mmCIF file of C-alpha atoms and ligand atoms in Angstrom:
data_model
loop_
_atom_site.group_PDB
_atom_site.id
_atom_site.type_symbol
_atom_site.label_atom_id
_atom_site.label_comp_id
_atom_site.label_asym_id
_atom_site.label_seq_id
_atom_site.Cartn_x
_atom_site.Cartn_y
_atom_site.Cartn_z
ATOM 1 C CA MET B 1 -45.217 -16.352 34.688
ATOM 2 C CA LEU B 2 -42.862 -13.399 35.089
ATOM 3 C CA SER B 3 -43.409 -10.568 37.534
ATOM 4 C CA GLN B 4 -44.868 -7.286 36.382
ATOM 5 C CA ARG B 5 -41.734 -5.711 37.820
ATOM 6 C CA VAL B 6 -39.445 -7.447 35.379
ATOM 7 C CA LEU B 7 -41.906 -7.196 32.498
ATOM 8 C CA ASN B 8 -41.925 -3.427 32.913
ATOM 9 C CA LEU B 9 -38.153 -3.251 32.906
ATOM 10 C CA GLU B 10 -36.288 -2.371 29.703
ATOM 11 C CA GLU B 11 -33.166 -4.269 28.789
ATOM 12 C CA SER B 12 -30.010 -2.161 29.298
ATOM 13 C CA ALA B 13 -29.581 -0.504 25.878
ATOM 14 C CA THR B 14 -25.815 -0.170 26.210
ATOM 15 C CA LEU B 15 -25.468 -3.878 26.874
ATOM 16 C CA ALA B 16 -28.098 -4.831 24.264
ATOM 17 C CA MET B 17 -26.390 -2.915 21.427
ATOM 18 C CA THR B 18 -23.040 -4.377 22.393
ATOM 19 C CA ALA B 19 -24.564 -7.877 22.366
ATOM 20 C CA LYS B 20 -26.016 -7.243 18.875
ATOM 21 C CA GLY B 21 -22.561 -6.239 17.664
ATOM 22 C CA ASN B 22 -21.047 -9.365 19.219
ATOM 23 C CA GLU B 23 -23.572 -11.547 17.392
ATOM 24 C CA LEU B 24 -22.489 -10.040 14.076
ATOM 25 C CA LYS B 25 -18.845 -10.463 15.085
ATOM 26 C CA GLN B 26 -19.452 -14.145 15.739
ATOM 27 C CA ALA B 27 -21.003 -14.379 12.286
ATOM 28 C CA GLY B 28 -17.645 -13.229 10.929
ATOM 29 C CA LYS B 29 -18.309 -9.491 10.428
ATOM 30 C CA ASP B 30 -15.662 -6.939 11.279
ATOM 31 C CA VAL B 31 -17.678 -4.964 13.825
ATOM 32 C CA ILE B 32 -16.335 -1.843 15.550
ATOM 33 C CA SER B 33 -17.921 -1.356 18.952
ATOM 34 C CA LEU B 34 -18.553 2.236 19.952
ATOM 35 C CA SER B 35 -21.496 1.259 22.140
ATOM 36 C CA ILE B 36 -20.136 0.170 25.487
ATOM 37 C CA GLY B 37 -18.644 2.836 27.680
ATOM 38 C CA GLU B 38 -15.529 1.384 29.211
ATOM 39 C CA PRO B 39 -11.889 2.404 29.091
ATOM 40 C CA ASP B 40 -9.951 0.126 26.735
ATOM 41 C CA PHE B 41 -6.789 0.577 28.830
ATOM 42 C CA ASP B 42 -5.336 -2.050 31.145
ATOM 43 C CA THR B 43 -5.881 -1.710 34.872
ATOM 44 C CA PRO B 44 -2.656 -0.127 36.235
ATOM 45 C CA ARG B 45 0.010 -2.648 37.255
ATOM 46 C CA PHE B 46 0.165 -1.632 40.939
ATOM 47 C CA ILE B 47 -3.555 -2.326 41.293
ATOM 48 C CA LYS B 48 -3.413 -5.675 39.491
ATOM 49 C CA ASP B 49 -0.508 -6.713 41.727
ATOM 50 C CA GLU B 50 -2.655 -6.163 44.808
ATOM 51 C CA GLY B 51 -5.364 -8.357 43.331
ATOM 52 C CA ILE B 52 -2.853 -11.135 42.636
ATOM 53 C CA LYS B 53 -1.454 -10.776 46.146
ATOM 54 C CA ALA B 54 -4.952 -11.033 47.607
ATOM 55 C CA ILE B 55 -5.484 -14.352 45.836
ATOM 56 C CA GLU B 56 -2.062 -15.651 46.861
ATOM 57 C CA GLU B 57 -2.762 -14.670 50.459
ATOM 58 C CA ASN B 58 -6.127 -16.403 50.326
ATOM 59 C CA PHE B 59 -8.116 -13.245 50.808
ATOM 60 C CA THR B 60 -10.926 -15.084 49.104
ATOM 61 C CA HIS B 61 -13.787 -15.164 51.593
ATOM 62 C CA TYR B 62 -16.843 -13.093 52.380
ATOM 63 C CA THR B 63 -16.162 -9.637 53.691
ATOM 64 C CA ALA B 64 -18.273 -7.290 55.810
ATOM 65 C CA ALA B 65 -21.397 -6.332 53.831
ATOM 66 C CA PRO B 66 -20.458 -2.639 53.348
ATOM 67 C CA GLY B 67 -16.882 -3.561 52.380
ATOM 68 C CA ILE B 68 -13.556 -4.118 54.120
ATOM 69 C CA ILE B 69 -12.578 -1.414 56.556
ATOM 70 C CA GLU B 70 -9.245 -0.660 54.763
ATOM 71 C CA LEU B 71 -11.160 0.118 51.582
ATOM 72 C CA ARG B 72 -13.772 2.250 53.296
ATOM 73 C CA LYS B 73 -10.936 4.168 54.981
ATOM 74 C CA ALA B 74 -9.139 4.581 51.640
ATOM 75 C CA ILE B 75 -12.373 5.920 50.118
ATOM 76 C CA CYS B 76 -12.736 8.417 52.971
ATOM 77 C CA LYS B 77 -9.146 9.504 52.335
ATOM 78 C CA LYS B 78 -9.926 9.881 48.620
ATOM 79 C CA LEU B 79 -13.070 11.913 49.302
ATOM 80 C CA LEU B 80 -11.154 14.311 51.521
ATOM 81 C CA ARG B 81 -8.102 14.569 49.248
ATOM 82 C CA ASP B 82 -9.820 14.762 45.836
ATOM 83 C CA ASN B 83 -13.210 16.215 46.727
ATOM 84 C CA GLY B 84 -12.694 18.181 49.935
ATOM 85 C CA VAL B 85 -15.460 16.360 51.825
ATOM 86 C CA GLU B 86 -15.159 14.525 55.111
ATOM 87 C CA TYR B 87 -16.742 11.130 55.706
ATOM 88 C CA THR B 88 -16.233 8.309 58.178
ATOM 89 C CA PRO B 89 -16.084 4.623 57.117
ATOM 90 C CA ASP B 90 -19.581 3.954 58.497
ATOM 91 C CA GLN B 91 -20.913 6.324 55.833
ATOM 92 C CA ILE B 92 -19.405 4.342 52.975
ATOM 93 C CA VAL B 93 -20.956 1.278 51.326
ATOM 94 C CA VAL B 94 -18.827 -0.543 48.757
ATOM 95 C CA SER B 95 -20.960 -2.184 46.108
ATOM 96 C CA THR B 96 -20.712 -4.339 43.016
ATOM 97 C CA GLY B 97 -20.143 -1.496 40.584
ATOM 98 C CA GLY B 98 -21.647 1.963 40.655
ATOM 99 C CA LYS B 99 -24.851 0.478 39.309
ATOM 100 C CA GLN B 100 -25.482 -1.405 42.528
ATOM 101 C CA ALA B 101 -24.708 1.690 44.583
ATOM 102 C CA ILE B 102 -27.455 3.525 42.686
ATOM 103 C CA ALA B 103 -29.852 0.590 43.034
ATOM 104 C CA ASN B 104 -29.149 0.409 46.770
ATOM 105 C CA VAL B 105 -29.857 4.098 47.279
ATOM 106 C CA LEU B 106 -33.051 4.078 45.216
ATOM 107 C CA LEU B 107 -34.382 0.971 46.924
ATOM 108 C CA ALA B 108 -33.431 2.407 50.307
ATOM 109 C CA LEU B 109 -35.179 5.736 49.741
ATOM 110 C CA LEU B 110 -38.158 5.267 47.454
ATOM 111 C CA ASN B 111 -41.716 4.451 48.328
ATOM 112 C CA LYS B 112 -44.289 3.722 45.647
ATOM 113 C CA GLY B 113 -45.056 6.865 43.658
ATOM 114 C CA ASP B 114 -42.175 8.944 44.979
ATOM 115 C CA GLU B 115 -40.849 11.218 42.276
ATOM 116 C CA VAL B 116 -37.248 11.230 41.137
ATOM 117 C CA ILE B 117 -36.100 14.179 39.046
ATOM 118 C CA ILE B 118 -33.691 13.170 36.299
ATOM 119 C CA PRO B 119 -32.189 15.608 33.783
ATOM 120 C CA ALA B 120 -32.168 14.114 30.272
ATOM 121 C CA PRO B 121 -30.066 12.874 28.650
ATOM 122 C CA TYR B 122 -29.326 10.482 31.493
ATOM 123 C CA TRP B 123 -27.528 7.193 31.817
ATOM 124 C CA VAL B 124 -29.774 4.346 30.648
ATOM 125 C CA SER B 125 -30.118 2.596 33.985
ATOM 126 C CA TYR B 126 -31.353 5.542 36.072
ATOM 127 C CA SER B 127 -34.967 5.494 34.943
ATOM 128 C CA GLU B 128 -35.123 1.697 34.960
ATOM 129 C CA LEU B 129 -33.772 1.467 38.497
ATOM 130 C CA VAL B 130 -36.297 4.092 39.591
ATOM 131 C CA LYS B 131 -38.996 1.830 38.111
ATOM 132 C CA LEU B 132 -37.620 -1.116 40.080
ATOM 133 C CA GLY B 133 -37.948 0.994 43.201
ATOM 134 C CA GLU B 134 -41.582 1.745 42.221
ATOM 135 C CA GLY B 135 -40.758 5.422 41.912
ATOM 136 C CA THR B 136 -41.796 7.781 39.139
ATOM 137 C CA SER B 137 -39.172 9.451 36.992
ATOM 138 C CA VAL B 138 -39.755 13.131 36.318
ATOM 139 C CA ILE B 139 -37.595 13.992 33.351
ATOM 140 C CA ILE B 140 -36.223 17.475 32.698
ATOM 141 C CA ASN B 141 -35.463 17.789 28.999
ATOM 142 C CA THR B 142 -32.466 19.642 27.645
ATOM 143 C CA SER B 143 -31.041 20.033 24.178
ATOM 144 C CA ILE B 144 -27.750 20.456 22.432
ATOM 145 C CA GLU B 145 -28.352 24.235 22.340
ATOM 146 C CA THR B 146 -27.941 24.436 26.132
ATOM 147 C CA ASP B 147 -25.063 21.937 26.202
ATOM 148 C CA PHE B 148 -27.559 19.396 27.602
ATOM 149 C CA LYS B 149 -27.579 21.124 31.007
ATOM 150 C CA ILE B 150 -30.616 22.036 33.091
ATOM 151 C CA THR B 151 -31.211 25.431 34.639
ATOM 152 C CA ALA B 152 -32.239 26.348 38.175
ATOM 153 C CA GLU B 153 -35.657 27.424 36.838
ATOM 154 C CA GLN B 154 -36.231 24.026 35.250
ATOM 155 C CA LEU B 155 -35.335 22.280 38.495
ATOM 156 C CA GLU B 156 -37.597 24.558 40.521
ATOM 157 C CA LYS B 157 -40.520 23.815 38.210
ATOM 158 C CA ALA B 158 -40.006 20.050 38.422
ATOM 159 C CA ILE B 159 -40.080 19.848 42.233
ATOM 160 C CA THR B 160 -43.375 18.834 43.860
ATOM 161 C CA PRO B 161 -44.275 17.723 47.394
ATOM 162 C CA LYS B 162 -43.792 14.153 46.104
ATOM 163 C CA THR B 163 -40.193 14.704 44.969
ATOM 164 C CA LYS B 164 -37.889 12.418 46.906
ATOM 165 C CA LEU B 165 -34.686 12.634 44.967
ATOM 166 C CA PHE B 166 -32.849 14.689 42.370
ATOM 167 C CA MET B 167 -30.243 12.813 40.340
ATOM 168 C CA ILE B 168 -27.303 14.654 38.823
ATOM 169 C CA ASN B 169 -24.409 13.243 36.821
ATOM 170 C CA SER B 170 -21.440 15.466 36.067
ATOM 171 C CA PRO B 171 -19.475 14.721 33.910
ATOM 172 C CA CYS B 172 -22.523 13.310 32.209
ATOM 173 C CA ASN B 173 -22.970 10.020 30.418
ATOM 174 C CA PRO B 174 -24.006 10.367 27.530
ATOM 175 C CA SER B 175 -23.545 14.110 26.823
ATOM 176 C CA GLY B 176 -20.089 14.601 28.331
ATOM 177 C CA SER B 177 -21.335 17.883 29.829
ATOM 178 C CA VAL B 178 -19.573 19.104 32.951
ATOM 179 C CA TYR B 179 -21.476 21.435 35.278
ATOM 180 C CA SER B 180 -19.352 24.280 36.617
ATOM 181 C CA LYS B 181 -19.331 25.117 40.316
ATOM 182 C CA ASP B 182 -21.527 28.156 39.602
ATOM 183 C CA GLU B 183 -24.055 26.099 37.670
ATOM 184 C CA LEU B 184 -24.249 23.546 40.481
ATOM 185 C CA SER B 185 -24.474 26.363 42.983
ATOM 186 C CA ALA B 186 -27.595 27.693 41.237
ATOM 187 C CA LEU B 187 -29.150 24.206 41.489
ATOM 188 C CA ALA B 188 -28.089 23.988 45.132
ATOM 189 C CA ASP B 189 -29.938 27.263 45.839
ATOM 190 C CA VAL B 190 -33.132 25.698 44.532
ATOM 191 C CA LEU B 191 -32.607 22.550 46.593
ATOM 192 C CA ARG B 192 -32.078 24.641 49.734
ATOM 193 C CA ARG B 193 -35.656 25.852 49.362
ATOM 194 C CA HIS B 194 -36.925 22.238 49.293
ATOM 195 C CA PRO B 195 -35.533 20.402 52.299
ATOM 196 C CA HIS B 196 -37.532 17.240 51.540
ATOM 197 C CA VAL B 197 -35.458 16.494 48.426
ATOM 198 C CA TYR B 198 -32.388 14.233 48.524
ATOM 199 C CA ILE B 199 -29.627 14.517 45.955
ATOM 200 C CA LEU B 200 -27.901 11.585 44.292
ATOM 201 C CA SER B 201 -24.717 12.823 42.657
ATOM 202 C CA ASP B 202 -23.166 10.312 40.267
ATOM 203 C CA GLU B 203 -19.507 11.300 40.042
ATOM 204 C CA ILE B 204 -18.131 8.199 38.333
ATOM 205 C CA TYR B 205 -16.433 10.250 35.564
ATOM 206 C CA GLU B 206 -14.797 12.758 37.933
ATOM 207 C CA HIS B 207 -11.275 11.971 36.715
ATOM 208 C CA ILE B 208 -12.157 12.321 33.040
ATOM 209 C CA VAL B 209 -12.506 16.075 32.642
ATOM 210 C CA PHE B 210 -10.723 17.937 29.834
ATOM 211 C CA GLU B 211 -11.770 21.530 30.425
ATOM 212 C CA GLY B 212 -13.115 23.025 33.610
ATOM 213 C CA LYS B 213 -13.064 21.204 36.904
ATOM 214 C CA HIS B 214 -15.139 18.509 38.529
ATOM 215 C CA PHE B 215 -17.049 19.810 41.547
ATOM 216 C CA CYS B 216 -18.327 17.380 44.180
ATOM 217 C CA PHE B 217 -21.937 18.152 45.110
ATOM 218 C CA ALA B 218 -21.370 17.272 48.774
ATOM 219 C CA GLN B 219 -19.089 20.317 49.020
ATOM 220 C CA PHE B 220 -22.243 22.340 49.591
ATOM 221 C CA ALA B 221 -21.872 21.791 53.323
ATOM 222 C CA ASP B 222 -25.488 22.577 54.224
ATOM 223 C CA LEU B 223 -26.718 20.010 51.673
ATOM 224 C CA LYS B 224 -24.171 17.315 52.505
ATOM 225 C CA ASP B 225 -26.494 15.402 54.813
ATOM 226 C CA ARG B 226 -29.039 14.901 52.077
ATOM 227 C CA THR B 227 -26.513 14.330 49.318
ATOM 228 C CA ILE B 228 -25.466 10.836 48.394
ATOM 229 C CA ILE B 229 -22.275 10.628 46.373
ATOM 230 C CA MET B 230 -21.967 7.674 44.071
ATOM 231 C CA ASN B 231 -18.619 6.836 42.567
ATOM 232 C CA GLY B 232 -16.354 3.875 41.873
ATOM 233 C CA ALA B 233 -13.154 2.473 40.441
ATOM 234 C CA SER B 234 -14.445 1.524 36.986
ATOM 235 C CA LYS B 235 -13.840 4.588 34.860
ATOM 236 C CA GLY B 236 -10.953 6.462 36.467
ATOM 237 C CA PHE B 237 -8.797 3.381 37.017
ATOM 238 C CA ALA B 238 -9.910 1.284 34.014
ATOM 239 C CA MET B 239 -11.410 -1.310 36.361
ATOM 240 C CA THR B 240 -14.871 -1.956 34.903
ATOM 241 C CA GLY B 241 -14.673 -5.734 35.279
ATOM 242 C CA TRP B 242 -13.563 -5.579 38.903
ATOM 243 C CA ARG B 243 -16.993 -4.164 39.773
ATOM 244 C CA ILE B 244 -16.185 -1.727 42.557
ATOM 245 C CA GLY B 245 -18.547 1.152 43.221
ATOM 246 C CA PHE B 246 -19.484 2.970 46.400
ATOM 247 C CA SER B 247 -21.916 5.354 47.984
ATOM 248 C CA ALA B 248 -21.076 8.007 50.567
ATOM 249 C CA SER B 249 -24.063 9.288 52.507
ATOM 250 C CA CYS B 250 -25.445 10.027 55.952
ATOM 251 C CA LYS B 251 -25.180 7.056 58.311
ATOM 252 C CA GLU B 252 -28.865 6.225 58.157
ATOM 253 C CA ILE B 253 -28.845 5.745 54.402
ATOM 254 C CA ALA B 254 -25.530 3.864 54.563
ATOM 255 C CA LYS B 255 -27.036 1.476 57.105
ATOM 256 C CA ALA B 256 -30.080 0.911 54.910
ATOM 257 C CA CYS B 257 -27.882 0.219 51.866
ATOM 258 C CA THR B 258 -25.825 -2.219 53.936
ATOM 259 C CA LYS B 259 -28.973 -4.045 55.013
ATOM 260 C CA LEU B 260 -30.151 -4.344 51.393
ATOM 261 C CA GLN B 261 -26.774 -5.457 50.161
ATOM 262 C CA GLY B 262 -26.453 -7.958 52.986
ATOM 263 C CA GLN B 263 -29.589 -9.660 51.725
ATOM 264 C CA ILE B 264 -28.858 -9.406 48.019
ATOM 265 C CA THR B 265 -25.103 -9.968 47.549
ATOM 266 C CA SER B 266 -23.560 -10.432 51.032
ATOM 267 C CA SER B 267 -20.603 -8.312 49.969
ATOM 268 C CA THR B 268 -18.601 -7.245 46.946
ATOM 269 C CA ASN B 269 -15.807 -9.453 45.609
ATOM 270 C CA SER B 270 -13.037 -9.662 48.236
ATOM 271 C CA ILE B 271 -10.119 -9.637 45.768
ATOM 272 C CA ALA B 272 -11.392 -6.584 43.898
ATOM 273 C CA GLN B 273 -11.867 -4.797 47.214
ATOM 274 C CA LYS B 274 -8.249 -5.424 48.221
ATOM 275 C CA ALA B 275 -6.965 -4.193 44.872
ATOM 276 C CA SER B 276 -9.126 -1.072 45.109
ATOM 277 C CA VAL B 277 -7.548 -0.062 48.431
ATOM 278 C CA VAL B 278 -4.344 0.946 46.626
ATOM 279 C CA ALA B 279 -6.311 2.580 43.797
ATOM 280 C CA PHE B 280 -8.164 4.959 46.118
ATOM 281 C CA ASP B 281 -5.234 5.351 48.476
ATOM 282 C CA ARG B 282 -2.954 6.879 45.849
ATOM 283 C CA ASP B 283 -3.270 10.516 44.852
ATOM 284 C CA PRO B 284 -4.410 10.461 41.213
ATOM 285 C CA LYS B 285 -2.179 13.455 40.523
ATOM 286 C CA THR B 286 0.797 11.163 41.107
ATOM 287 C CA MET B 287 -0.473 8.405 38.806
ATOM 288 C CA PRO B 288 1.144 8.482 35.351
ATOM 289 C CA GLU B 289 -1.385 5.868 34.191
ATOM 290 C CA MET B 290 -4.229 8.250 34.845
ATOM 291 C CA ALA B 291 -2.496 11.169 33.120
ATOM 292 C CA MET B 292 -1.884 8.929 30.099
ATOM 293 C CA MET B 293 -5.541 7.823 29.939
ATOM 294 C CA LEU B 294 -6.776 11.397 30.231
ATOM 295 C CA SER B 295 -4.539 12.675 27.462
ATOM 296 C CA LYS B 296 -5.521 9.761 25.186
ATOM 297 C CA PHE B 297 -9.223 10.367 25.833
ATOM 298 C CA LYS B 298 -8.787 14.050 25.009
ATOM 299 C CA GLU B 299 -6.926 13.250 21.806
ATOM 300 C CA ARG B 300 -9.693 10.828 20.792
ATOM 301 C CA ARG B 301 -12.428 13.304 21.646
ATOM 302 C CA ASP B 302 -10.807 15.952 19.478
ATOM 303 C CA LEU B 303 -10.313 13.480 16.660
ATOM 304 C CA LEU B 304 -13.882 12.187 16.798
ATOM 305 C CA LEU B 305 -15.350 15.690 17.022
ATOM 306 C CA SER B 306 -13.393 16.858 14.007
ATOM 307 C CA MET B 307 -14.586 13.830 12.019
ATOM 308 C CA LEU B 308 -18.227 14.012 13.134
ATOM 309 C CA LYS B 309 -18.395 17.659 12.083
ATOM 310 C CA GLU B 310 -17.728 16.478 8.544
ATOM 311 C CA ILE B 311 -20.816 14.254 8.480
ATOM 312 C CA PRO B 312 -23.748 16.070 6.887
ATOM 313 C CA GLY B 313 -26.620 16.607 9.302
ATOM 314 C CA PHE B 314 -24.757 15.773 12.510
ATOM 315 C CA LYS B 315 -25.076 18.473 15.199
ATOM 316 C CA VAL B 316 -22.368 18.057 17.803
ATOM 317 C CA ASN B 317 -21.658 19.770 21.129
ATOM 318 C CA VAL B 318 -18.205 19.780 22.697
ATOM 319 C CA PRO B 319 -18.209 17.326 25.576
ATOM 320 C CA HIS B 320 -15.850 18.501 28.310
ATOM 321 C CA GLY B 321 -15.679 15.200 30.152
ATOM 322 C CA ALA B 322 -16.388 11.430 30.179
ATOM 323 C CA PHE B 323 -15.769 9.603 26.869
ATOM 324 C CA TYR B 324 -18.942 10.033 24.871
ATOM 325 C CA VAL B 325 -20.251 12.238 22.096
ATOM 326 C CA PHE B 326 -24.002 12.604 21.719
ATOM 327 C CA PRO B 327 -24.749 14.154 18.319
ATOM 328 C CA ASP B 328 -28.205 15.225 17.247
ATOM 329 C CA ILE B 329 -28.979 13.140 14.170
ATOM 330 C CA SER B 330 -32.644 14.078 13.639
ATOM 331 C CA TYR B 331 -31.685 15.401 10.173
ATOM 332 C CA TYR B 332 -31.851 11.780 8.973
ATOM 333 C CA PHE B 333 -35.415 11.127 10.105
ATOM 334 C CA GLY B 334 -37.609 10.456 7.077
ATOM 335 C CA LYS B 335 -34.649 9.681 4.806
ATOM 336 C CA SER B 336 -34.322 6.361 2.992
ATOM 337 C CA ASP B 337 -31.824 4.395 0.931
ATOM 338 C CA GLY B 338 -34.672 3.045 -1.191
ATOM 339 C CA THR B 339 -35.169 -0.016 1.018
ATOM 340 C CA THR B 340 -34.857 1.178 4.607
ATOM 341 C CA THR B 341 -36.487 4.337 5.935
ATOM 342 C CA ILE B 342 -35.063 6.004 9.025
ATOM 343 C CA ASN B 343 -37.909 6.970 11.325
ATOM 344 C CA ASN B 344 -36.039 7.337 14.575
ATOM 345 C CA ASP B 345 -32.738 6.995 16.445
ATOM 346 C CA MET B 346 -33.054 3.207 16.763
ATOM 347 C CA ASP B 347 -33.586 2.870 12.997
ATOM 348 C CA LEU B 348 -30.442 4.917 12.407
ATOM 349 C CA CYS B 349 -28.396 2.824 14.851
ATOM 350 C CA MET B 350 -29.585 -0.392 13.224
ATOM 351 C CA TYR B 351 -28.938 1.033 9.758
ATOM 352 C CA ILE B 352 -25.389 1.931 10.780
ATOM 353 C CA LEU B 353 -24.882 -1.461 12.407
ATOM 354 C CA ASN B 354 -26.136 -3.379 9.376
ATOM 355 C CA ASN B 355 -24.401 -1.247 6.759
ATOM 356 C CA ALA B 356 -21.261 0.051 8.454
ATOM 357 C CA TYR B 357 -20.811 -2.622 11.136
ATOM 358 C CA VAL B 358 -20.429 -0.050 13.887
ATOM 359 C CA THR B 359 -22.368 -0.327 17.158
ATOM 360 C CA LEU B 360 -23.751 2.866 18.711
ATOM 361 C CA VAL B 361 -26.540 3.402 21.246
ATOM 362 C CA PRO B 362 -29.856 5.107 20.372
ATOM 363 C CA GLY B 363 -30.532 8.261 22.347
ATOM 364 C CA THR B 364 -34.048 7.184 23.364
ATOM 365 C CA ALA B 365 -32.455 4.913 25.955
ATOM 366 C CA PHE B 366 -30.902 8.065 27.448
ATOM 367 C CA GLY B 367 -34.129 10.059 27.233
ATOM 368 C CA ASN B 368 -33.368 11.969 24.017
ATOM 369 C CA GLY B 369 -34.511 10.343 20.783
ATOM 370 C CA ASN B 370 -32.935 13.002 18.543
ATOM 371 C CA CYS B 371 -29.442 11.804 19.361
ATOM 372 C CA ILE B 372 -27.212 8.748 19.278
ATOM 373 C CA ARG B 373 -24.267 7.993 21.539
ATOM 374 C CA PHE B 374 -20.712 7.337 20.435
ATOM 375 C CA SER B 375 -18.273 5.974 23.010
ATOM 376 C CA TYR B 376 -14.751 6.957 22.019
ATOM 377 C CA ALA B 377 -13.026 4.673 24.519
ATOM 378 C CA THR B 378 -11.246 2.946 21.682
ATOM 379 C CA SER B 379 -8.182 3.452 19.468
ATOM 380 C CA ASN B 380 -7.758 6.284 16.947
ATOM 381 C CA GLU B 381 -7.504 3.720 14.145
ATOM 382 C CA LYS B 382 -10.867 2.219 15.040
ATOM 383 C CA LEU B 383 -12.480 5.633 15.383
ATOM 384 C CA ILE B 384 -11.189 6.704 11.976
ATOM 385 C CA GLU B 385 -12.379 3.509 10.316
ATOM 386 C CA ALA B 386 -15.767 3.612 12.076
ATOM 387 C CA VAL B 387 -16.499 7.180 10.968
ATOM 388 C CA ARG B 388 -15.306 6.434 7.426
ATOM 389 C CA ARG B 389 -17.784 3.555 7.189
ATOM 390 C CA ILE B 390 -20.617 5.545 8.778
ATOM 391 C CA LYS B 391 -20.086 8.371 6.285
ATOM 392 C CA VAL B 392 -20.285 5.976 3.357
ATOM 393 C CA ALA B 393 -23.465 4.347 4.710
ATOM 394 C CA LEU B 394 -25.194 7.655 5.497
ATOM 395 C CA ALA B 395 -24.402 9.082 2.064
ATOM 396 C CA ASN B 396 -26.956 6.599 0.673
ATOM 397 C CA LEU B 397 -29.788 8.081 2.722
ATOM 398 C CA LYS B 398 -31.742 10.594 0.652
HETATM 399 N N1 LIG G 401 -21.620 2.992 31.881
HETATM 400 C C1 LIG G 401 -21.267 2.267 30.715
HETATM 401 C C2 LIG G 401 -22.065 2.707 29.513
HETATM 402 O O1 LIG G 401 -22.869 3.579 29.615
HETATM 403 C C3 LIG G 401 -21.298 0.809 30.974
HETATM 404 C C4 LIG G 401 -22.417 -0.014 30.429
HETATM 405 C C5 LIG G 401 -23.611 0.032 31.285
HETATM 406 O O2 LIG G 401 -23.586 -0.584 32.342
HETATM 407 O O3 LIG G 401 -24.567 0.665 30.881
HETATM 408 O O4 LIG G 401 -21.865 2.200 28.443
#
């Protein structure tokens, strides 16, 4: 009955693990969720107020498919101010979360069999959305030893005449790796030699960087026309539920995304769009809420890292951005507590869920089955308790 398209599609692992945890919660278990990646902070007051005002003023109807002009202008202002790149509103398409921006771009660009180069580990939805677009993912593997970053040589080797798109995500979900300007520059040099390749730069974690500096890929002026920036309000402004993402691209791609979106969703939620105008309009450097979130995330990262280092067999890199840690846990493969044997990352996640009541996400969903992902977008107390329980559970694996 169902289409091959949907049968081929994997369920989103981040959402699936969170749902499993919620089932146990409903059964009365005290589950700590470290699976979903979303800030646990409230949306800043000045943004919420705009949303309330929009409802009160009956701004509750369809909007233009690519988004209201005030928001597209505010995004252009943000791109110039924060990222040093110039766009006009007709190059911006506001979408229902960053996920839809990515889906729009892939569906707009891919023909059957087109190759999309994705460095692993990658966010769970990339490869699945490529499948939806009938493209072929070409994965470049990395490991903890290289801080989960690809090199120019690896990129060069992966490019073929069929390559349509190269996807890059810095800061990266799930590794937290942040590419420096020089590292991106080396990749840009490769891409210059292959003018048929587009670049999709997912910059959704740009405001969550602890060391180093976020660099916007579209700053390579000669590559700007074939770069599509994807970003949104979810992570930086703690607005995941408002579902505001956007793409910034050449006009032709923006028009194609608008056409797709016009058929699929008409437009993004009008109230969330209004609220997001003030979010993007304000200089993040003047937002105490953002400074507070960043310092809390850093404190939690340091805390979690120090605790994970104490767990036997966990190999951990130092993530410089986003709010995830992606330890290599392959040490546990083949170990057993006498009843359950751990054969892979999923087994370990399920073992931890069933014995420690902590939800994590298996690395296979991110293209690296030696690792599991911790989201530390939660309180210190919960992190401490989660790691305590995990340690106890893992000590039984021999
Ligand atoms: N980006 C978040 C995560 O990785 C949100 C969940 C999702 O849509 O995958 O957990």
